[in-house]
Coordinates of C-alpha atoms (C1' of nucleotides) in Angstrom, one line a residue:
Chain A
M83 CA -2.0 22.5 0.9
S84 CA -0.4 19.5 0.8
S85 CA 0.4 19.3 -2.7
A86 CA 3.6 20.7 -3.8
P87 CA 4.6 22.1 -7.0
Q88 CA 5.6 19.2 -8.8
P89 CA 9.0 19.8 -10.6
F90 CA 9.0 16.9 -13.0
P91 CA 5.6 16.5 -15.2
M92 CA 4.7 13.1 -13.5
P93 CA 5.2 10.7 -17.1
Q94 CA 1.8 9.5 -17.5
E95 CA 3.6 6.2 -18.3
P96 CA 4.6 5.9 -22.0
S97 CA 5.2 1.4 -22.4
D98 CA 8.2 0.6 -23.9
A99 CA 6.3 -1.8 -26.7
P100 CA 3.3 0.2 -27.9
P101 CA 1.5 -3.8 -29.4
L102 CA -2.6 -3.4 -28.6
L103 CA -4.5 0.0 -26.9
E104 CA -7.8 -0.1 -25.8
L105 CA -10.9 1.3 -24.1
G106 CA -8.5 2.1 -21.4
T107 CA -5.4 1.3 -22.0
A108 CA -2.4 4.7 -21.3
P109 CA -2.2 7.3 -23.9
E110 CA 0.7 7.3 -26.5
E111 CA 4.2 8.0 -25.2
P112 CA 5.3 11.7 -26.5
C113 CA 8.3 10.4 -27.9
L114 CA 11.1 10.7 -26.4
R115 CA 14.7 12.7 -27.0
A116 CA 17.4 9.6 -27.8
D117 CA 19.7 10.4 -24.6
A118 CA 16.2 10.0 -22.8
A119 CA 15.2 6.8 -24.8
R120 CA 18.4 4.6 -23.8
N121 CA 18.3 5.8 -20.0
R122 CA 15.6 4.8 -19.7
A123 CA 15.8 1.5 -21.2
R124 CA 18.3 0.8 -19.2
L125 CA 17.0 1.4 -16.3
L126 CA 14.7 -1.3 -16.9
E127 CA 17.0 -3.7 -18.1
A128 CA 19.5 -2.9 -14.0
A129 CA 15.9 -2.5 -12.0
A130 CA 15.2 -6.6 -13.9
R131 CA 18.3 -7.3 -12.7
L132 CA 18.2 -6.4 -9.0
I133 CA 15.9 -8.0 -9.0
A134 CA 16.3 -11.3 -10.0
E135 CA 19.4 -11.2 -7.8
H136 CA 18.1 -9.0 -4.4
G137 CA 14.5 -9.4 -4.7
V138 CA 12.0 -6.3 -4.8
A139 CA 14.5 -6.0 -1.6
G140 CA 17.3 -4.3 -4.2
V141 CA 16.0 -2.9 -6.3
T142 CA 17.0 1.4 -4.3
M143 CA 15.6 3.8 -7.1
E144 CA 20.1 4.7 -5.9
A145 CA 20.7 1.2 -6.5
V146 CA 19.5 0.9 -10.0
A147 CA 20.4 4.5 -11.0
S148 CA 23.4 3.6 -10.4
A149 CA 23.1 0.0 -11.8
A150 CA 22.2 1.8 -14.6
R151 CA 25.2 4.4 -15.1
V152 CA 22.5 7.3 -14.2
G153 CA 22.1 10.0 -12.0
K154 CA 19.3 9.4 -9.0
G155 CA 17.2 12.0 -10.0
T156 CA 16.8 10.6 -14.5
V157 CA 15.0 7.9 -12.5
F158 CA 12.5 9.6 -11.2
R159 CA 11.0 12.0 -14.1
R160 CA 10.8 8.5 -16.2
F161 CA 9.8 7.0 -13.6
G162 CA 7.7 9.4 -10.9
D163 CA 8.0 7.0 -8.1
R164 CA 9.4 3.6 -6.9
T165 CA 5.2 2.3 -7.4
G166 CA 6.1 4.0 -11.3
L167 CA 9.7 2.4 -12.4
L168 CA 7.5 -1.9 -11.2
M169 CA 4.3 -0.7 -12.7
A170 CA 7.3 -0.4 -15.7
L171 CA 8.6 -3.5 -14.8
L172 CA 4.9 -5.5 -14.5
D173 CA 4.0 -3.6 -17.8
H174 CA 4.8 -6.2 -20.8
S175 CA 3.8 -9.7 -18.7
G176 CA -0.5 -7.4 -17.7
R177 CA 0.1 -6.5 -22.4
R178 CA 0.5 -9.9 -22.6
L179 CA -2.3 -11.2 -21.6
Q180 CA -4.9 -8.3 -22.8
A181 CA -3.5 -9.5 -26.9
D182 CA -4.3 -13.4 -25.1
F183 CA -7.9 -12.3 -24.2
L184 CA -8.5 -10.0 -26.8
G185 CA -7.5 -11.6 -30.3
G186 CA -5.7 -14.7 -28.8
P187 CA -6.8 -18.2 -29.1
P188 CA -10.4 -19.6 -27.8
P189 CA -11.9 -19.6 -23.8
L190 CA -9.1 -16.9 -23.1
G191 CA -10.0 -14.9 -26.9
P192 CA -13.0 -14.4 -29.1
G193 CA -14.9 -17.6 -30.0
A194 CA -15.8 -18.6 -26.5
P195 CA -19.1 -18.4 -25.7
P196 CA -18.9 -15.3 -22.8
L197 CA -19.8 -17.7 -20.1
E198 CA -17.2 -19.3 -20.6
R199 CA -14.3 -16.5 -21.7
L200 CA -15.7 -15.3 -17.8
R201 CA -14.4 -18.5 -16.8
A202 CA -11.0 -18.2 -18.5
F203 CA -10.3 -15.3 -18.5
G204 CA -10.5 -15.3 -14.5
V205 CA -7.8 -18.7 -15.0
A206 CA -5.5 -16.6 -16.9
V207 CA -4.9 -13.4 -14.5
L208 CA -4.9 -16.1 -10.7
Y209 CA -2.5 -17.8 -12.3
R210 CA -0.5 -15.2 -13.6
S211 CA -0.7 -13.3 -10.6
A212 CA 0.6 -16.2 -9.1
E213 CA 3.2 -15.8 -10.2
Q214 CA 5.0 -12.2 -9.2
L215 CA 3.5 -11.8 -6.2
E216 CA 6.3 -10.5 -4.3
L217 CA 6.4 -7.3 -7.6
Q218 CA 2.7 -7.5 -7.6
L219 CA 2.8 -6.9 -4.0
A220 CA 5.6 -4.3 -4.5
A221 CA 3.7 -2.2 -7.1
Q222 CA 0.5 -1.9 -4.1
P223 CA 1.1 0.7 -1.6
E224 CA 0.0 3.1 -3.2
A225 CA -3.3 1.8 -2.3
C226 CA -6.1 3.9 -4.7
R227 CA -3.7 4.9 -7.5
R228 CA -4.5 0.4 -8.5
F229 CA -7.5 1.5 -10.1
S230 CA -6.4 3.9 -12.9
H231 CA -3.9 1.9 -13.5
P232 CA -4.4 1.3 -18.0
A233 CA -3.8 -2.9 -17.6
T234 CA -6.3 -3.2 -14.8
Q235 CA -9.1 -0.5 -16.5
A236 CA -8.3 -2.8 -19.8
L237 CA -9.3 -6.2 -17.0
R238 CA -12.6 -3.9 -16.1
T239 CA -13.2 -2.6 -19.1
H240 CA -13.0 -6.8 -20.3
V241 CA -15.1 -7.9 -18.1
T242 CA -18.0 -5.1 -17.8
M243 CA -18.5 -6.1 -21.3
L244 CA -18.6 -10.5 -20.7
L245 CA -20.6 -9.6 -18.3
R246 CA -23.2 -6.9 -20.1
Q247 CA -23.5 -9.9 -22.2
I248 CA -24.9 -12.6 -19.5
V249 CA -26.8 -9.8 -17.1
P250 CA -27.4 -7.5 -19.0
D251 CA -29.6 -6.3 -16.5
A252 CA -27.3 -5.9 -13.8
D253 CA -24.9 -2.8 -13.0
C254 CA -22.3 -4.8 -14.4
E255 CA -19.1 -2.3 -13.8
L256 CA -19.5 -2.6 -10.4
L257 CA -19.8 -5.9 -10.9
A258 CA -16.6 -6.1 -12.9
H259 CA -15.0 -4.4 -10.2
T260 CA -16.2 -6.9 -7.5
L261 CA -14.6 -10.4 -9.6
L262 CA -11.1 -8.1 -10.3
A263 CA -11.5 -7.5 -7.0
S264 CA -11.7 -11.4 -5.7
L265 CA -8.2 -11.6 -8.0
D266 CA -6.5 -9.2 -6.2
P267 CA -2.1 -10.0 -5.6
A268 CA -3.0 -8.9 -2.6
L269 CA -5.7 -11.6 -2.0
I270 CA -4.0 -14.1 -3.2
H271 CA -1.2 -13.8 -1.9
H272 CA -2.6 -13.8 1.9
L273 CA -4.7 -17.1 0.9
T274 CA -2.0 -19.4 -0.9
R275 CA 1.5 -18.4 1.1
Q276 CA 0.2 -16.9 4.6
R277 CA -3.2 -19.2 4.7
G278 CA -1.7 -22.0 2.6
M279 CA -5.0 -22.8 0.9
P280 CA -4.1 -24.2 -2.6
M281 CA -4.7 -22.4 -6.5
A282 CA -7.1 -25.6 -6.8
R283 CA -9.7 -24.2 -4.0
L284 CA -8.6 -20.6 -5.3
E285 CA -10.2 -21.8 -8.8
A286 CA -12.7 -23.2 -8.1
A287 CA -14.2 -20.4 -6.0
W288 CA -13.8 -18.1 -8.4
V289 CA -15.9 -20.6 -11.0
D290 CA -18.3 -21.0 -8.2
L291 CA -18.3 -16.5 -8.4
V292 CA -18.7 -16.8 -11.8
A293 CA -22.0 -18.8 -11.8
R294 CA -23.5 -17.6 -9.0
V295 CA -23.3 -14.2 -9.9
T296 CA -24.6 -14.7 -13.9
R297 CA -27.3 -16.3 -12.6
T298 CA -30.1 -15.0 -14.2
Q299 CA -32.7 -14.3 -12.0
R300 CA -36.0 -16.6 -10.7
P301 CA -38.9 -15.5 -10.7
A302 CA -40.3 -16.9 -7.4
Chain B
M188 CA 19.0 -11.9 3.6
S189 CA 16.9 -9.5 4.7
S190 CA 15.5 -10.2 7.8
A191 CA 17.3 -7.8 10.3
P192 CA 16.6 -8.9 14.3
Q193 CA 14.3 -5.8 14.7
P194 CA 15.2 -4.6 17.5
F195 CA 11.6 -4.4 18.8
P196 CA 9.1 -7.3 19.6
M197 CA 6.7 -5.8 17.3
P198 CA 4.6 -5.9 19.4
Q199 CA 0.8 -7.7 19.0
E200 CA -1.8 -4.5 18.7
P201 CA -2.3 -4.1 22.7
S202 CA -5.7 -2.6 22.1
D203 CA -7.1 0.5 24.4
A204 CA -10.1 -0.8 24.8
P205 CA -11.4 -5.0 25.5
P206 CA -15.0 -4.7 25.0
L207 CA -15.9 -8.0 23.0
L208 CA -13.4 -10.9 21.4
E209 CA -15.4 -13.2 18.6
L210 CA -13.5 -15.5 17.2
G211 CA -9.8 -14.0 15.0
T212 CA -10.2 -10.8 17.9
A213 CA -6.7 -10.0 18.5
P214 CA -4.8 -11.1 21.3
E215 CA -4.9 -9.6 24.8
E216 CA -2.0 -7.1 25.4
P217 CA 0.7 -8.4 28.1
C218 CA -0.6 -5.2 30.4
L219 CA 2.3 -2.9 29.8
R220 CA 3.9 -0.9 32.9
A221 CA 3.0 2.1 34.1
D222 CA 4.0 4.7 32.2
A223 CA 3.8 2.7 29.1
A224 CA -0.2 2.5 29.5
R225 CA -0.3 6.3 30.5
N226 CA 2.9 7.5 27.0
R227 CA 0.5 5.2 24.4
A228 CA -2.6 7.1 25.9
R229 CA -0.5 10.1 24.7
L230 CA 0.5 9.5 21.5
L231 CA -3.2 8.0 20.1
E232 CA -4.5 11.5 21.1
A233 CA -1.6 13.4 20.7
A234 CA -2.1 11.5 17.1
A235 CA -5.7 11.9 16.8
R236 CA -4.8 15.5 17.5
L237 CA -2.7 16.1 14.8
I238 CA -5.2 14.5 12.8
A239 CA -7.6 16.9 13.5
E240 CA -5.0 19.7 12.7
H241 CA -3.6 18.9 9.8
G242 CA -5.2 16.1 8.1
V243 CA -3.4 12.4 7.8
A244 CA -0.3 13.9 5.9
G245 CA 0.9 16.2 9.0
V246 CA 0.5 12.5 11.5
T247 CA 4.4 12.1 10.9
M248 CA 6.0 9.9 13.9
E249 CA 7.8 12.4 14.7
A250 CA 5.2 15.2 15.2
V251 CA 3.6 12.4 17.2
A252 CA 6.4 11.6 19.0
S253 CA 7.4 15.3 20.2
A254 CA 3.7 16.4 20.6
A255 CA 3.3 13.3 23.3
R256 CA 6.2 14.9 24.9
V257 CA 7.9 11.6 24.1
G258 CA 10.9 10.7 22.1
K259 CA 10.9 8.5 18.3
G260 CA 11.7 5.6 19.8
T261 CA 8.4 5.0 22.1
V262 CA 6.9 5.3 19.6
F263 CA 7.6 2.9 16.9
R264 CA 8.6 0.3 20.4
R265 CA 4.7 1.0 21.3
F266 CA 3.3 0.8 17.2
G267 CA 6.1 -1.0 15.8
D268 CA 5.3 1.7 12.5
R269 CA 2.9 4.3 10.9
T270 CA 0.5 1.1 10.0
G271 CA 0.3 0.6 13.2
L272 CA 0.2 3.9 15.2
L273 CA -3.0 4.5 12.0
M274 CA -4.4 1.0 12.6
A275 CA -5.0 1.7 16.3
L276 CA -6.3 5.1 15.3
L277 CA -9.0 3.4 13.7
D278 CA -9.8 0.5 15.9
H279 CA -11.9 2.4 17.9
S280 CA -14.7 2.5 15.6
G281 CA -14.0 -0.6 14.7
R282 CA -14.8 -1.6 17.5
R283 CA -18.0 -0.2 17.3
L284 CA -19.2 -1.5 14.8
Q285 CA -18.0 -4.9 15.6
A286 CA -20.7 -4.8 18.9
D287 CA -23.5 -3.4 16.7
F288 CA -23.2 -7.1 14.9
L289 CA -23.0 -9.0 16.8
G290 CA -25.0 -7.9 20.1
G291 CA -26.4 -4.6 18.7
P292 CA -31.0 -4.7 17.2
P293 CA -31.8 -6.4 14.3
P294 CA -31.6 -6.4 11.5
L295 CA -27.3 -5.6 12.1
G296 CA -27.1 -7.4 14.8
P297 CA -28.8 -11.3 15.6
G298 CA -32.4 -12.1 15.7
A299 CA -32.9 -11.4 12.0
P300 CA -33.2 -14.0 8.6
P301 CA -29.0 -13.9 7.9
L302 CA -29.8 -13.3 4.4
E303 CA -31.9 -9.9 6.3
R304 CA -28.1 -9.5 8.4
L305 CA -26.0 -9.7 5.3
R306 CA -27.5 -6.8 4.0
A307 CA -27.1 -4.8 6.5
F308 CA -24.6 -6.2 6.5
G309 CA -22.0 -4.6 3.6
V310 CA -24.6 -0.8 3.9
A311 CA -23.3 -0.4 7.6
V312 CA -19.8 -1.2 6.6
L313 CA -20.1 0.5 3.5
Y314 CA -21.2 3.5 5.0
R315 CA -18.3 3.6 7.9
S316 CA -15.5 3.4 5.6
A317 CA -17.2 6.4 3.8
E318 CA -16.7 8.5 6.7
Q319 CA -12.7 8.0 7.7
L320 CA -11.8 7.9 3.9
E321 CA -8.5 9.5 4.9
L322 CA -7.6 7.3 7.7
Q323 CA -8.7 4.6 6.5
L324 CA -6.0 4.6 2.9
A325 CA -3.4 6.3 4.4
A326 CA -3.8 2.8 6.8
Q327 CA -3.5 0.3 4.2
P328 CA 0.0 1.0 2.6
E329 CA 1.0 -2.4 3.6
A330 CA -1.8 -4.2 1.1
C331 CA -1.9 -7.4 2.4
R332 CA -1.1 -6.5 6.1
R333 CA -5.0 -5.5 5.9
F334 CA -5.7 -9.8 5.6
S335 CA -4.3 -10.8 9.3
H336 CA -5.8 -7.5 10.4
P337 CA -8.1 -8.7 13.8
A338 CA -10.6 -6.2 13.4
T339 CA -10.6 -7.1 9.4
Q340 CA -10.8 -10.9 10.7
A341 CA -13.5 -10.4 12.7
L342 CA -16.2 -8.5 10.3
R343 CA -15.6 -12.2 7.5
T344 CA -15.5 -14.8 10.6
H345 CA -19.2 -13.3 10.5
V346 CA -19.7 -13.3 6.8
T347 CA -18.5 -16.5 6.5
M348 CA -21.0 -17.7 9.2
L349 CA -23.9 -16.0 8.0
L350 CA -23.1 -17.0 4.7
R351 CA -23.0 -21.0 6.0
Q352 CA -26.4 -20.5 6.8
I353 CA -27.3 -18.9 3.7
V354 CA -25.6 -21.3 1.3
P355 CA -24.0 -23.8 2.8
D356 CA -22.9 -26.0 0.1
A357 CA -20.6 -23.4 -1.1
D358 CA -16.4 -22.4 -0.1
C359 CA -18.1 -19.7 2.5
E360 CA -14.8 -18.0 3.9
L361 CA -13.8 -17.0 0.0
L362 CA -16.8 -16.4 -0.5
A363 CA -17.0 -14.1 2.3
H364 CA -13.7 -12.6 1.4
T365 CA -14.9 -11.6 -2.1
L366 CA -17.6 -9.9 -0.9
L367 CA -15.5 -7.9 1.4
A368 CA -13.4 -7.2 -0.6
S369 CA -16.0 -5.5 -2.9
L370 CA -16.5 -2.8 -0.1
D371 CA -12.4 -2.3 0.5
P372 CA -12.1 1.3 1.3
A373 CA -9.6 1.7 -1.5
L374 CA -13.0 1.1 -3.6
I375 CA -14.9 3.3 -2.4
H376 CA -12.3 5.3 -2.1
H377 CA -11.8 5.4 -5.8
L378 CA -15.8 4.9 -6.8
T379 CA -16.5 7.3 -5.1
R380 CA -14.1 10.3 -5.5
Q381 CA -11.8 9.7 -8.4
R382 CA -15.6 8.5 -10.1
G383 CA -17.9 10.6 -8.7
M384 CA -21.0 7.8 -7.6
P385 CA -23.2 8.2 -6.1
M386 CA -23.2 6.2 -2.7
A387 CA -26.6 5.0 -3.1
R388 CA -25.7 2.8 -6.6
L389 CA -23.0 0.9 -4.4
E390 CA -25.6 -0.1 -2.0
A391 CA -27.2 -0.9 -4.6
A392 CA -24.8 -2.7 -6.7
W393 CA -24.2 -4.9 -2.5
V394 CA -27.6 -6.1 -2.5
D395 CA -27.5 -6.7 -5.5
L396 CA -25.3 -8.6 -5.2
V397 CA -25.8 -10.2 -2.2
A398 CA -28.9 -11.6 -3.8
R399 CA -27.5 -12.9 -7.6
V400 CA -24.5 -14.9 -4.9
T401 CA -26.5 -16.2 -1.6
R402 CA -29.2 -17.9 -5.1
T403 CA -29.6 -21.0 -4.7
Q404 CA -28.7 -23.2 -7.3
R405 CA -31.0 -24.1 -10.2
P406 CA -31.6 -27.7 -11.3
A407 CA -32.1 -27.1 -15.2
Chain C
dA48 C1' 14.3 -0.2 52.3
dA49 C1' 17.7 -2.1 49.6
dT50 C1' 18.3 -5.5 45.4
dT51 C1' 17.5 -6.8 41.4
dT52 C1' 15.7 -7.2 36.5
dA53 C1' 13.6 -6.8 33.0
dA54 C1' 11.1 -3.2 30.4
dA55 C1' 10.9 1.4 28.8
dC56 C1' 12.5 5.4 27.2
dG57 C1' 15.5 9.0 24.1
dG58 C1' 17.3 10.8 21.1
dA59 C1' 21.6 10.5 17.4
dC60 C1' 21.8 8.1 13.0
dC61 C1' 21.2 5.4 8.6
dT62 C1' 18.5 4.7 4.2
dT63 C1' 15.8 5.5 1.3
dG64 C1' 12.4 7.7 -1.2
dG65 C1' 11.6 12.2 -2.8
dT66 C1' 13.1 17.3 -4.7
dC67 C1' 16.1 21.1 -6.9
dC68 C1' 18.8 23.3 -10.4
dG69 C1' 22.8 24.8 -12.8
dG70 C1' 25.1 23.1 -16.1
dA71 C1' 25.2 19.1 -20.5
dT72 C1' 22.7 16.9 -25.4
dC73 C1' 19.6 16.7 -28.1
dG74 C1' 17.3 18.2 -31.7
dT75 C1' 16.4 21.5 -35.5
dA76 C1' 15.9 25.7 -38.3
dA77 C1' 19.2 29.4 -40.1
Chain D
dT299 C1' 28.0 24.3 -39.5
dT300 C1' 26.1 27.3 -35.6
dA301 C1' 23.8 29.2 -32.8
dC302 C1' 19.4 27.8 -30.1
dG303 C1' 15.8 26.2 -27.0
dA304 C1' 13.5 23.1 -25.1
dT305 C1' 15.0 19.0 -22.7
dC306 C1' 17.9 15.7 -20.6
dC307 C1' 20.5 14.6 -16.8
dG308 C1' 24.0 14.4 -13.0
dG309 C1' 24.2 14.9 -8.2
dA310 C1' 23.5 17.4 -4.2
dC311 C1' 20.1 17.7 0.2
dC312 C1' 15.9 17.3 2.3
dA313 C1' 12.2 14.9 4.5
dA314 C1' 10.4 10.6 7.3
dG315 C1' 10.5 6.7 8.5
dG316 C1' 12.8 3.2 10.4
dT317 C1' 17.1 1.1 14.0
dC318 C1' 19.9 0.3 18.3
dC319 C1' 22.7 1.3 22.4
dG320 C1' 23.9 3.2 27.0
dT321 C1' 20.6 4.4 30.5
dT322 C1' 16.1 5.1 32.8
dT323 C1' 12.5 3.6 35.8
dA324 C1' 8.7 0.3 36.8
dA325 C1' 8.0 -3.5 40.3
dA326 C1' 8.6 -7.7 42.2
dT327 C1' 11.7 -9.4 45.8
dT328 C1' 14.3 -9.5 50.0

DNA sequence: AATTTAAACGGACCTTGGTCCGGATCGTAA
DNA sequence: TTACGATCCGGACCAAGGTCCGTTTAAATT
């Protein structure tokens, strides 16, 4: 009914740096043609510059295109839509975080006990989102695509893993959803910017939440 | 920089039926002029009809306007933007739910013990959102306005109250945010539609979550 | 009833996200 | 080196959200 035949194959976000793959991370790029790759880089750079100069609102598809000396169609072919472009920009810091909790030093990385890692994880995400809030929010409009995004999936997988080691009897997958929902950028933005809560309070709430959720059942 | 002087005063969502007010519910309407009220009703009716006929995607501002025999500008003056119109449509069922848990029969309404009410609350929201998912999602795009919406605030206030009676020592406000986040329409949509989870599982997870979160601290 | 004013109206107009397709380019195989 | 098909490019084009402002009208006042 409402699904047009999609002129472009809707690129699966080729991702500019292939450092780390994991369960639920993006399928690798189909290896772009030389000119395509060059333009992709140009576009990302141009977009970044525009953000720095005029904020996220200044990132108009046409503006990005012309700033990169490229046709508008090219932007859409590469990134699918505005959200795709924004997410591509976000991708970088996402990968860094991922690297940190996959192979970095404890308490975020392996080596510390799961419970401690879970605590550290939330705090890390919390503060990372607190920067780039503008960008994070702008990339959200399609409210449900966020769950399917590879980066998000990776976070969720990680949390699920940790939970399985702590509370094996629970529905860890859904529990992970809940925990991550409480770290949602939109929520953080609302609480800190619109309601003036200090980050410390959010942090404390996260730690408390983890404690509550992982507290093992007490026999009556 | 980017803030235009807003041609219309951006109406605070007058709400068509003033049944129940509570902490955090919309400020009352400034009482519309006769013609304005008439047009407002027409617009809502037209929008509802369009949804029934062509789905949410068929609700174009222009379509609604002309279906209601009204100018486009009128739609925007009354509802601010598309999201505003959609939220106005959602308002009705929102008020019914609110009535249920404020004054309805137990276990949702007063009379049952707080813990039980909390459980029932989640289940109710869960199933309510499961219908009207289309509409709920369409009304979301501006990801953060959802926290400020009076209806949402009412839900949160209610949950906070219940929590205060169950776990007075916790940061109940943030805990309420977390609980509600796990009932987010976008999340429900993702889990049920995109990942095929049965509602029963979501329901079980909610009950379990409530249990975990409200479990009082066990001394070492 | 006439006057006045704030509010509402309508629809032309602007912006921007998104689409299409003829033509230019790249990579490859002969 | 040439030829050829797949891929990519560019920018005209379209739709829909959102804005502006001259005109109309409800309702309060005299």
